[in-house]
Short mmCIF file of C-alpha atoms in Angstrom, two decimals:
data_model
loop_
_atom_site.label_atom_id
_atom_site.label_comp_id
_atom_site.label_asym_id
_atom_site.label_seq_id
_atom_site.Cartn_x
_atom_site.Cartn_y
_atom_site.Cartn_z
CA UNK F 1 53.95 71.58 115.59
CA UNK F 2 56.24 68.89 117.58
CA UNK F 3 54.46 69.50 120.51
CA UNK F 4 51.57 68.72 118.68
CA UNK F 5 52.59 65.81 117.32
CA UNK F 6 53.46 64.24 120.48
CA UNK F 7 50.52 65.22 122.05
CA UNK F 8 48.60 62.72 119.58
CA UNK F 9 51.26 59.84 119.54
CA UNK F 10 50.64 60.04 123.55
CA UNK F 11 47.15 59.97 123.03
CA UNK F 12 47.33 57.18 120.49
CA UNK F 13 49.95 54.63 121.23
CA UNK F 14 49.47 52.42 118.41
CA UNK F 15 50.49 55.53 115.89
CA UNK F 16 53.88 55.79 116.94
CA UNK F 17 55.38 53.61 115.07
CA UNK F 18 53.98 54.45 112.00
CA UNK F 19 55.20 57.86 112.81
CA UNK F 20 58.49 57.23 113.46
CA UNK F 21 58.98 55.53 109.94
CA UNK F 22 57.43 58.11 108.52
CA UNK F 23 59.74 60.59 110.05
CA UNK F 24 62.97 57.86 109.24
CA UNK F 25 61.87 57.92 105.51
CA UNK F 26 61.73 61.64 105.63
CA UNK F 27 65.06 62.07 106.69
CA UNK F 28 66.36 59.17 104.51
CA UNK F 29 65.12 61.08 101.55
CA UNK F 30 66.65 64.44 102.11
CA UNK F 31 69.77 62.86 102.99
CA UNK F 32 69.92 60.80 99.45
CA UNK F 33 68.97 63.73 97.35
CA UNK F 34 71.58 65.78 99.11
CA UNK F 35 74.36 63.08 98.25
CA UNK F 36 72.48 62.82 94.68
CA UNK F 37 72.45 66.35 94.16
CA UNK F 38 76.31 66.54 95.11
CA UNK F 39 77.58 63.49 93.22
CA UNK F 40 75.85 65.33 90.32
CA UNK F 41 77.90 68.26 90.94
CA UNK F 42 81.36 66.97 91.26
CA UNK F 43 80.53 65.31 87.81
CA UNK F 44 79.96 68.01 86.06
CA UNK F 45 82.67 68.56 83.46
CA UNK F 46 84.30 71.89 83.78
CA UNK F 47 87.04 73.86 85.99
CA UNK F 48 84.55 76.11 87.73
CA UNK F 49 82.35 73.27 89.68
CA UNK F 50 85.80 71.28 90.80
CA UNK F 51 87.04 74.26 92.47
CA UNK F 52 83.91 75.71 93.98
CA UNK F 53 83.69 71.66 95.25
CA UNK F 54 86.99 72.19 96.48
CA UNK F 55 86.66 75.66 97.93
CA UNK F 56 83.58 73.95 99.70
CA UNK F 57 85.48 71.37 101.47
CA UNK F 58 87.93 73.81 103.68
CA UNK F 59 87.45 75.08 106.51
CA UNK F 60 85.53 78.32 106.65
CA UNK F 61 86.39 79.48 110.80
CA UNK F 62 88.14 83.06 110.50
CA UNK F 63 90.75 82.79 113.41
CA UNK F 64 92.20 85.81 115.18
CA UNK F 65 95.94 86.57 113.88
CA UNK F 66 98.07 86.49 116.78
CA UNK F 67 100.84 88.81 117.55
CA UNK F 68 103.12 89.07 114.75
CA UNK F 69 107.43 89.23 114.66
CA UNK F 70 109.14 92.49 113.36
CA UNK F 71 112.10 92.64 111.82
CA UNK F 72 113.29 93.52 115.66
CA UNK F 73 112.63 89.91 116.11
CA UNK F 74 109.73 91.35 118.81
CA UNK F 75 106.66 89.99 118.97
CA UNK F 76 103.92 92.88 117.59
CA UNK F 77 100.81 92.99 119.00
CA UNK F 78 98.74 95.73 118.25
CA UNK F 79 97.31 96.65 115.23
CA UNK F 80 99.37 98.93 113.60
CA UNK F 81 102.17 97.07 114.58
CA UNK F 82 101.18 94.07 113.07
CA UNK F 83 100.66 95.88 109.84
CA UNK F 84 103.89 97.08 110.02
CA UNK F 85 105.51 93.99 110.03
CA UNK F 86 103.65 92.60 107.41
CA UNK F 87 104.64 95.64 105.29
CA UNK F 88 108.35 95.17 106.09
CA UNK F 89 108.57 91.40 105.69
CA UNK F 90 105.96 91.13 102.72
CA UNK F 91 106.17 94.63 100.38
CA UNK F 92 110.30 94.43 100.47
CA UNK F 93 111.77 97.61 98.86
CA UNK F 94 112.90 96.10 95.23
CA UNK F 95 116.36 96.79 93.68
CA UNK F 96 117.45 99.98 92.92
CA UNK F 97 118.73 100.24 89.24
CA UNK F 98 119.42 103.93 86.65
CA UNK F 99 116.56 105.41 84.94
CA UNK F 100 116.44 105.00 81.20
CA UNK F 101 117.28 108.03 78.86
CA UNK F 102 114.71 109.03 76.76
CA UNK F 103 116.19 111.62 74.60
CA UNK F 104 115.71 110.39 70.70
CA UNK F 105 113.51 107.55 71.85
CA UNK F 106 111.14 106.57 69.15
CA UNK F 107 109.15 103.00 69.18
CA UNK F 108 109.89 100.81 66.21
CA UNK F 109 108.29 97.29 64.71
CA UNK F 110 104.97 97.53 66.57
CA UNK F 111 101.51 97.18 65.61
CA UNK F 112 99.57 99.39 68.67
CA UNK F 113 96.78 100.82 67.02
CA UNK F 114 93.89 103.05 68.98
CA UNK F 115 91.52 101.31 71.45
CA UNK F 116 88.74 99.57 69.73
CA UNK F 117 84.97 99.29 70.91
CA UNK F 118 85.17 95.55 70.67
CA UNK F 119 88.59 95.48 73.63
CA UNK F 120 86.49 97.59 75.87
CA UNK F 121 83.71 95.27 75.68
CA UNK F 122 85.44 92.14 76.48
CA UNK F 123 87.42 94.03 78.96
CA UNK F 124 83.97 95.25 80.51
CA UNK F 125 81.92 91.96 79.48
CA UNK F 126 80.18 89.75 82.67
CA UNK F 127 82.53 86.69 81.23
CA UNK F 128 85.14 88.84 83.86
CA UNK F 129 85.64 86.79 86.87
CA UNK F 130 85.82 87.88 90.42
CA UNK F 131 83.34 89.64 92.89
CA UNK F 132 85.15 91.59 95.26
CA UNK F 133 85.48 94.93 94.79
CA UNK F 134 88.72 97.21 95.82
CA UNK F 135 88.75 99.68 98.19
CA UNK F 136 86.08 102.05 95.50
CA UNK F 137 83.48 99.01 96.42
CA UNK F 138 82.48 99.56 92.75
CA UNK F 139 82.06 95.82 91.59
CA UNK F 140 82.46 94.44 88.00
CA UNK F 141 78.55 93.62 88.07
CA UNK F 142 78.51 97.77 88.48
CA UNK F 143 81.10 98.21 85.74
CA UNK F 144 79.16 95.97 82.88
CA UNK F 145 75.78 97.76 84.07
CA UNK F 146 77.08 101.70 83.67
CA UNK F 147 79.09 100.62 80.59
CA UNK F 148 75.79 99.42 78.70
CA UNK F 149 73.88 102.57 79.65
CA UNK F 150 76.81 104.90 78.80
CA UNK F 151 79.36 102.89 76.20
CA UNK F 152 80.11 105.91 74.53
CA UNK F 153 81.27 107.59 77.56
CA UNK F 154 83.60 104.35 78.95
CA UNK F 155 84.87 104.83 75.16
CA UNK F 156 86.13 108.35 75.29
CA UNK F 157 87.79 107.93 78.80
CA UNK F 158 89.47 104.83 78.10
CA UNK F 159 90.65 105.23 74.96
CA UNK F 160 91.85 108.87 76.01
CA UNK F 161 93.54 107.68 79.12
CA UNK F 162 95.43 104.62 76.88
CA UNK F 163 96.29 107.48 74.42
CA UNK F 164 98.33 109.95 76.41
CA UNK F 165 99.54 106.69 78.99
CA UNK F 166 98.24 107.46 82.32
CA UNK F 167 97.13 105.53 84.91
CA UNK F 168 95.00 107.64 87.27
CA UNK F 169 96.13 107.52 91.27
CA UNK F 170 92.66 106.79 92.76
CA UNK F 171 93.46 103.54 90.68
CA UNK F 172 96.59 102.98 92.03
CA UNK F 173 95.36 101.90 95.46
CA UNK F 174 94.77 98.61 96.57
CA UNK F 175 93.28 96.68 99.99
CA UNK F 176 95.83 94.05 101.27
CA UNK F 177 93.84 91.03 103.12
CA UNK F 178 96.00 89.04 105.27
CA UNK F 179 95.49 86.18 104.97
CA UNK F 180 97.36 82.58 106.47
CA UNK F 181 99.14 80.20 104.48
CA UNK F 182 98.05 76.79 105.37
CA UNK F 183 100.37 74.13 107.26
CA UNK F 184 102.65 76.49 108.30
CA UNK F 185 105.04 76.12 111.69
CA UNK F 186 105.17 79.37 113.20
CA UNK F 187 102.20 81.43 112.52
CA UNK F 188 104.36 84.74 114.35
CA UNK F 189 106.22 84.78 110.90
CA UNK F 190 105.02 87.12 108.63
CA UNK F 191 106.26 84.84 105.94
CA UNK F 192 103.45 82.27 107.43
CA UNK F 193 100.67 84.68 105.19
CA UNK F 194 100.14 85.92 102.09
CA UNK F 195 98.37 89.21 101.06
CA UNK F 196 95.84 89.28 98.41
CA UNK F 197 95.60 93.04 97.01
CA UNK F 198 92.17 94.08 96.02
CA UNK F 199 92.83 96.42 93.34
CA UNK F 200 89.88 98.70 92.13
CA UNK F 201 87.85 97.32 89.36
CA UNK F 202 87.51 100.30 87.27
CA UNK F 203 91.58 100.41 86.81
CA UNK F 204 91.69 96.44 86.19
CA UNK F 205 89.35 97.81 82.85
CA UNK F 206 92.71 99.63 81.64
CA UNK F 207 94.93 96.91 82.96
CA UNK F 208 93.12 94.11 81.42
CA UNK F 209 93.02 96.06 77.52
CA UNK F 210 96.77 96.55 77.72
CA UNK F 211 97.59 92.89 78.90
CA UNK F 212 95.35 91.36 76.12
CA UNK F 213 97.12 93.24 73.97
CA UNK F 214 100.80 92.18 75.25
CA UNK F 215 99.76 88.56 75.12
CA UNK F 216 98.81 88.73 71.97
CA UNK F 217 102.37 90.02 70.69
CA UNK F 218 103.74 87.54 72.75
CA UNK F 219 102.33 84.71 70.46
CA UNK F 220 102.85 86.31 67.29
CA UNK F 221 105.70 88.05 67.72
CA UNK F 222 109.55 87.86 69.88
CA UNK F 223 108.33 89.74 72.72
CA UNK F 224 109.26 86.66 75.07
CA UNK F 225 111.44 83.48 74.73
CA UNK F 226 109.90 80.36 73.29
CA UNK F 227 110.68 78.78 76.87
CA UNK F 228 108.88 81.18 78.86
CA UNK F 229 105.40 79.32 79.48
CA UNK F 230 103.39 80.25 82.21
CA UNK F 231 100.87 83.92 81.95
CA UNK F 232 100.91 83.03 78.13
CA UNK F 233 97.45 81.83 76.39
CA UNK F 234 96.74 78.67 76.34
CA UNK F 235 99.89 77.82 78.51
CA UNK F 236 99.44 75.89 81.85
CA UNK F 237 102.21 74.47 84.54
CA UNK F 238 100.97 71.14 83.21
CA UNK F 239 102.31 72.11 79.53
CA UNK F 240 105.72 73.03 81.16
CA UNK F 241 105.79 69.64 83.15
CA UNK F 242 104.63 67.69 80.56
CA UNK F 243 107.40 69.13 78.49
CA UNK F 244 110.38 68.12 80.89
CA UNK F 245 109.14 64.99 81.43
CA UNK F 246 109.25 64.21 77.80
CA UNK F 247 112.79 66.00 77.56
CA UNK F 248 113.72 63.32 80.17
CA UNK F 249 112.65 60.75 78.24
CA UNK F 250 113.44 61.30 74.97
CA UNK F 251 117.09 61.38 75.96
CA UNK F 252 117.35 58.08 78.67
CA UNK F 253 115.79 56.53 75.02
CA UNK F 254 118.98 58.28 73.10
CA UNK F 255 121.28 56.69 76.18
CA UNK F 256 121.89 60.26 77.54
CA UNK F 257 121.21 60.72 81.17
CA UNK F 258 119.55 64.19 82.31
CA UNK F 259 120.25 66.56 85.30
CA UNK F 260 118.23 69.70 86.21
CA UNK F 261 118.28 72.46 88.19
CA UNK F 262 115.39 74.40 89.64
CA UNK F 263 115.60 77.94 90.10
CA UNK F 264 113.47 79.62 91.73
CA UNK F 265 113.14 84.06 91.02
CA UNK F 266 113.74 85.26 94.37
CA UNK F 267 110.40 87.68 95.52
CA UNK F 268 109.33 87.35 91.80
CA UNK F 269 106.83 90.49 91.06
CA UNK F 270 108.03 92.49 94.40
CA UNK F 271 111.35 92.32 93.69
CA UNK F 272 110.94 94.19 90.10
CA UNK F 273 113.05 97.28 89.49
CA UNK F 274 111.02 99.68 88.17
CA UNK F 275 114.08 101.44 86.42
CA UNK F 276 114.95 98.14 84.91
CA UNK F 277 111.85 97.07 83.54
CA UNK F 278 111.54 100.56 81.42
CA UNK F 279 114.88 100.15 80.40
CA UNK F 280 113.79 96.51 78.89
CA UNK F 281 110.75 97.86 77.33
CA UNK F 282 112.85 100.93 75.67
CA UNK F 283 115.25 97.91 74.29
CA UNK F 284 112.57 96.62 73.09
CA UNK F 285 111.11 99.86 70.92
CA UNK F 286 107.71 99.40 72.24
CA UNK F 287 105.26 102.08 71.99
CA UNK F 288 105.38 105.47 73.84
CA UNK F 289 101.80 105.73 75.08
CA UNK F 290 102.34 102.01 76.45
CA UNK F 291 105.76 102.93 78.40
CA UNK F 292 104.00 105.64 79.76
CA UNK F 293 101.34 104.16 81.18
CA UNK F 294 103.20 101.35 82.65
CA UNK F 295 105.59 103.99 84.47
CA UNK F 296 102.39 105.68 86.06
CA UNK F 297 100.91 102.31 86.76
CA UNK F 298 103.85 101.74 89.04
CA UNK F 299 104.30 105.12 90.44
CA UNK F 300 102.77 106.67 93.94
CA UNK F 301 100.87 102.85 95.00
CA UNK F 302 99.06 103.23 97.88
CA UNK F 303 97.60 100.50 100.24
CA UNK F 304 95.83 99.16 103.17
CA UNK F 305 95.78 96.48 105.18
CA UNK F 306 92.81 94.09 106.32
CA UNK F 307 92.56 91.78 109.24
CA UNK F 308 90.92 90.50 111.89
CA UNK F 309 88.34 92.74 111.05
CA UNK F 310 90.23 96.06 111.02
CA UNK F 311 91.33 97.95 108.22
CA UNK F 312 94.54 100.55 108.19
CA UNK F 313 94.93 103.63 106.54
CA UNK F 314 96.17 104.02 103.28
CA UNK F 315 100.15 104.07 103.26
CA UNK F 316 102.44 104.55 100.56
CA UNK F 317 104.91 101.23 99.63
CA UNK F 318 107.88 101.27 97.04
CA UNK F 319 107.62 97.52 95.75
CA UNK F 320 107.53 96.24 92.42
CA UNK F 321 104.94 94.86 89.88
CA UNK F 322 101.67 94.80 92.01
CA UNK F 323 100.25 91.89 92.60
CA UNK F 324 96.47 90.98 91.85
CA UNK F 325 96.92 92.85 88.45
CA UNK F 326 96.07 91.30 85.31
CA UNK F 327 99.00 93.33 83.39
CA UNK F 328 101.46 92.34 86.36
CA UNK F 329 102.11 88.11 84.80
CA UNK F 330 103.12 89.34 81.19
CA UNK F 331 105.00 92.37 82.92
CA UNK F 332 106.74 90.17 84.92
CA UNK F 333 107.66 88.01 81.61
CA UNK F 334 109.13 90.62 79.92
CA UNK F 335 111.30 91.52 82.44
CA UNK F 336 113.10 88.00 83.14
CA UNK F 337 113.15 87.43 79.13
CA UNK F 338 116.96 88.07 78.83
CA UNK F 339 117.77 85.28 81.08
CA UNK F 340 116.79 82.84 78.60
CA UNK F 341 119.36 83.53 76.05
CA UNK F 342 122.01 80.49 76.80
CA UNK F 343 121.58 77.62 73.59
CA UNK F 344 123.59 74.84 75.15
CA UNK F 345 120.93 74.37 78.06
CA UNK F 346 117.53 73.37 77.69
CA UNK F 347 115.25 76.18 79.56
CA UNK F 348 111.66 75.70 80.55
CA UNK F 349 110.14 78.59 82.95
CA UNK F 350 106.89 78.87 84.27
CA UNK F 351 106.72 82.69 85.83
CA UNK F 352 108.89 82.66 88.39
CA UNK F 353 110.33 78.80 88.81
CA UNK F 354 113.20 77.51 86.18
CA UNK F 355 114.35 75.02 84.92
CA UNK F 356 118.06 74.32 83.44
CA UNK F 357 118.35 70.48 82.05
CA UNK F 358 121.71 69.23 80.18
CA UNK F 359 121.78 65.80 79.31
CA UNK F 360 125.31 63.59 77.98
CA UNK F 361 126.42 60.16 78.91
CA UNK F 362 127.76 61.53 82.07
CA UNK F 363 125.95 63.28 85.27
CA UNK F 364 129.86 64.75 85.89
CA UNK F 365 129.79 66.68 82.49
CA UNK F 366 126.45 67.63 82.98
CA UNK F 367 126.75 69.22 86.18
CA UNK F 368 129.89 71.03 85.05
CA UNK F 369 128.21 72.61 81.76
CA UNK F 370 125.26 73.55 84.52
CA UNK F 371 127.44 75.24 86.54
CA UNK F 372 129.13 76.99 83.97
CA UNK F 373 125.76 78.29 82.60
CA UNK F 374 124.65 78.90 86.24
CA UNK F 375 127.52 80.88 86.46
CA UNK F 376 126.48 83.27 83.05
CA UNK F 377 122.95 83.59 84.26
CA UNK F 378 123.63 84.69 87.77
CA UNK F 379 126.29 87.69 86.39
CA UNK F 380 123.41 88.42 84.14
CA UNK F 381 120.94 88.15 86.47
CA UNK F 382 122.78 90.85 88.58
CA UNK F 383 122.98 93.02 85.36
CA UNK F 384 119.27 92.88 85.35
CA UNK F 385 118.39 93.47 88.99
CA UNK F 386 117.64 89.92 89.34
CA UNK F 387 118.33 87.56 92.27
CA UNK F 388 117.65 84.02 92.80
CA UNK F 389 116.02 81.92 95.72
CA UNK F 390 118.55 79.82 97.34
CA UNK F 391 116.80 78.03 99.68
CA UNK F 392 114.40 76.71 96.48
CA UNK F 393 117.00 75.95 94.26
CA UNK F 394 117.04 71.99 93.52
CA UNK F 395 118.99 69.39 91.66
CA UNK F 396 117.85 66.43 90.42
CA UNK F 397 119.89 63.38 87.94
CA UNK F 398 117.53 61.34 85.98
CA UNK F 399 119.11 58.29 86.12
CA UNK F 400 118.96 55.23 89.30
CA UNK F 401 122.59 54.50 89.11
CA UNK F 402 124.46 54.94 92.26
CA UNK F 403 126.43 57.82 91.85
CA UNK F 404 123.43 60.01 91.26
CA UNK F 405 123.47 60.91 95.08
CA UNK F 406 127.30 61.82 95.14
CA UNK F 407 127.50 64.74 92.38
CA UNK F 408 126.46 68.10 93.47
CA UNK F 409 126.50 71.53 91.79
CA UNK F 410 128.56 74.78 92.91
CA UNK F 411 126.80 77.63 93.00
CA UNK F 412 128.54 80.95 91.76
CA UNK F 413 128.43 82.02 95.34
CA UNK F 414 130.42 78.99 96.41
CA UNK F 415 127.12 76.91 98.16
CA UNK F 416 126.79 73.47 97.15
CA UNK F 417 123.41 71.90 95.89
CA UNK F 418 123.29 68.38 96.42
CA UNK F 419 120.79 66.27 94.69
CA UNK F 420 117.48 65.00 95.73
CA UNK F 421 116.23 62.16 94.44
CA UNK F 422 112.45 63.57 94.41
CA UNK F 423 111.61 67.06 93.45
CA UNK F 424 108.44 68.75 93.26
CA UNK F 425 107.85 71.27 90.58
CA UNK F 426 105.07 73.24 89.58
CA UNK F 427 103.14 71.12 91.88
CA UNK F 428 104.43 67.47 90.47
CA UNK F 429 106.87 65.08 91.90
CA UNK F 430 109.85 64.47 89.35
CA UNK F 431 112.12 61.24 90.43
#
């Protein structure tokens, strides 16, 4: 066709330039309704289209991993060596804590009835997000299309399974993709990627039912502390934010000055005992068929890793909660809800990051009631099984007076925070 075409504009002179505004206008066109059809996009009012815009700004080149540090500080280059680095650094074994007694246990206080239709809908319904399927390749488009032919038959296996509390293994194994973390120095570090675990859709069914059903007693009932905000409906990092910041300024108005301390869960779902969380939910009475399943859930994980095109057998890893489960959030609450027990302090926590404020007319007496409390919730962090992030532990005084930069906080280890005068939490900047 564009031979032809300048086959006739060399036969007729005079018709190139017609031609070549022609063409101009052409191109002018499809360039405006490209930008029209984009601006119309990125106005759109909803979540979805601002993160699909955002999703199609980055860059999409898949890039090689290159050899990867073990914990012999040697640089791994093959395959399986790589994944075993990965699985050292990233899957760490969690703390080891006593297994509960059961003997005389009997759940008290909760309102667990049988599985209805109406849970297994929703938890089967298209309104599901998320396309990828686990390492089954059954997809959630799959799921929604054999549940309406057979309901009855999702029904009885479901509801059975969430009965007697078992989790089957085939659902207990997950693909790990590698994949980088951007901006990072030293790509060699496995610490430079994160993993996101593919889990298989027909388990995430189960999962989903039973962590509906433990958010739901977390609003209406004292399953977790008042201050614990973030895998909690209608809850966002915003919310917690938006609730310091007022803290802060509620009290400069009073004449009180305000110092915090961020704490950061050290490893946050890998690091959970699985000992120690049934122990919390037999303290808390909660229902048999529940603590059941959870302690199969959690039991005999399997998984494989997935990069640079390759894919490793399955292999077994003792880590905690697992991550890319919709249970794992409200599991994770549950099992850092004792921390939050000290009434002096003002707590706000958003999963795994904390925050400790105390506010007076001095930044001294603050930081000593802070370190006192510091001092409670590390001892009873250790009771737990819990540890704490040094390196993203931050202190911050509210207040531009001069002495701000001078008074740090002891850590009950003996290291000394000293205070920044800009902080970033939960993705804002606090100054």
């Amino acid at each position: 066709m564009i031979r032809n075409q300048r086959h006739a504009i060399a036969q007729e002179p005079d018709s190139i330039q017609p031609y070549l505004k022609a063409r101009n206008n052409y191109f002018l066109a499809i360039k405006n309704a490209k930008r029209d059809h984009w601006n119309q996009f990125l106005e759109r009012e909803n979540t979805e289209s601002i993160f699909k815009a955002l999703a199609y700004t980055k860059d999409k080149r898949v890039e090689r991993l290159p050899p990867i540090r073990g914990l012999d500080n040697q640089l791994k280059e093959p395959f399986q060596e790589r994944c075993k680095a990965f699985r050292d650094t990233l899957f760490p074994t969690p703390p080891n804590s006593q297994p509960p007694r059961w003997e005389g246990y009997k759940a008290y206080g909760w309102d667990w009835p049988t599985l209805s239709k109406i849970e297994l809908t929703n938890a089967c319904s298209a309104k599901i997000k998320g396309k990828t399927p686990g390492p089954d390749s059954i997809t959630q488009e799959l799921i929604l299309k054999a549940y309406e032919a057979c309901p009855d038959e999702f029904y009885s296996l479901y509801s059975y399974l969430i009965d007697i509390g078992y989790h089957p293994k085939i659902w207990r194994q997950a693909i790990g993709a590698i994949l980088k973390k951007p901006n990072k120095p030293d790509y060699s570090s496995p610490k430079a990627y994160r993993v996101i675990s593919l889990l298989n859709c027909l388990g995430k069914v189960s999962e989903r039912i039973l962590a509906q059903r433990l958010s739901y007693l977390a609003e209406t009932t004292s399953l977790l502390h008042p201050t614990q905000i973030g895998g909690r409906l209608k809850k966002s990092a915003i919310d917690a934010t938006l609730l310091l910041s007022q803290e802060v300024e509620l009290n400069k108005s009073l004449g009180k000055k305000t110092t915090t301390l961020f704490l950061d869960v050290k490893g946050a779902f890998d690091h959970v005992s699985k000992n120690q969380l049934l122990t919390k939910l037999k303290d808390l009475r909660l229902p048999t068929s529940l603590i059941a399943w959870i302690s199969t859930f959690l039991k005999d994980r399997l998984i494989r890793l997935s990069f640079d095109g390759q894919v490793e057998p399955f292999t077994a890893i003792e880590t905690g909660i697992p991550q890319g489960s919709p249970i794992s959030p409200i599991l994770f609450l549950i099992y850092i809800r004792d921390l939050f027990q000290q009434s002096t302090t003002w707590f706000i926590s958003y999963i795994d990051d904390i925050s400790l404020s105390y506010s007076s007319t001095s930044l001294k007496k603050n930081t000593k009631v802070l370190e006192a409390i510091v001092a409670n919730l590390y001892k009873l962090a250790s009771e737990k099984a819990i540890q704490f992030d040094l390196a993203k532990t931050e202190l911050i005084h509210f207040t531009s007076g001069k002495k701000a930069n001078k008074i740090s906080l002891k850590l009950p280890n003996s290291k000394l925070v000293q205070p920044s005068k800009l902080v970033k939490w939960l993705g804002v900047y606090f100054d």
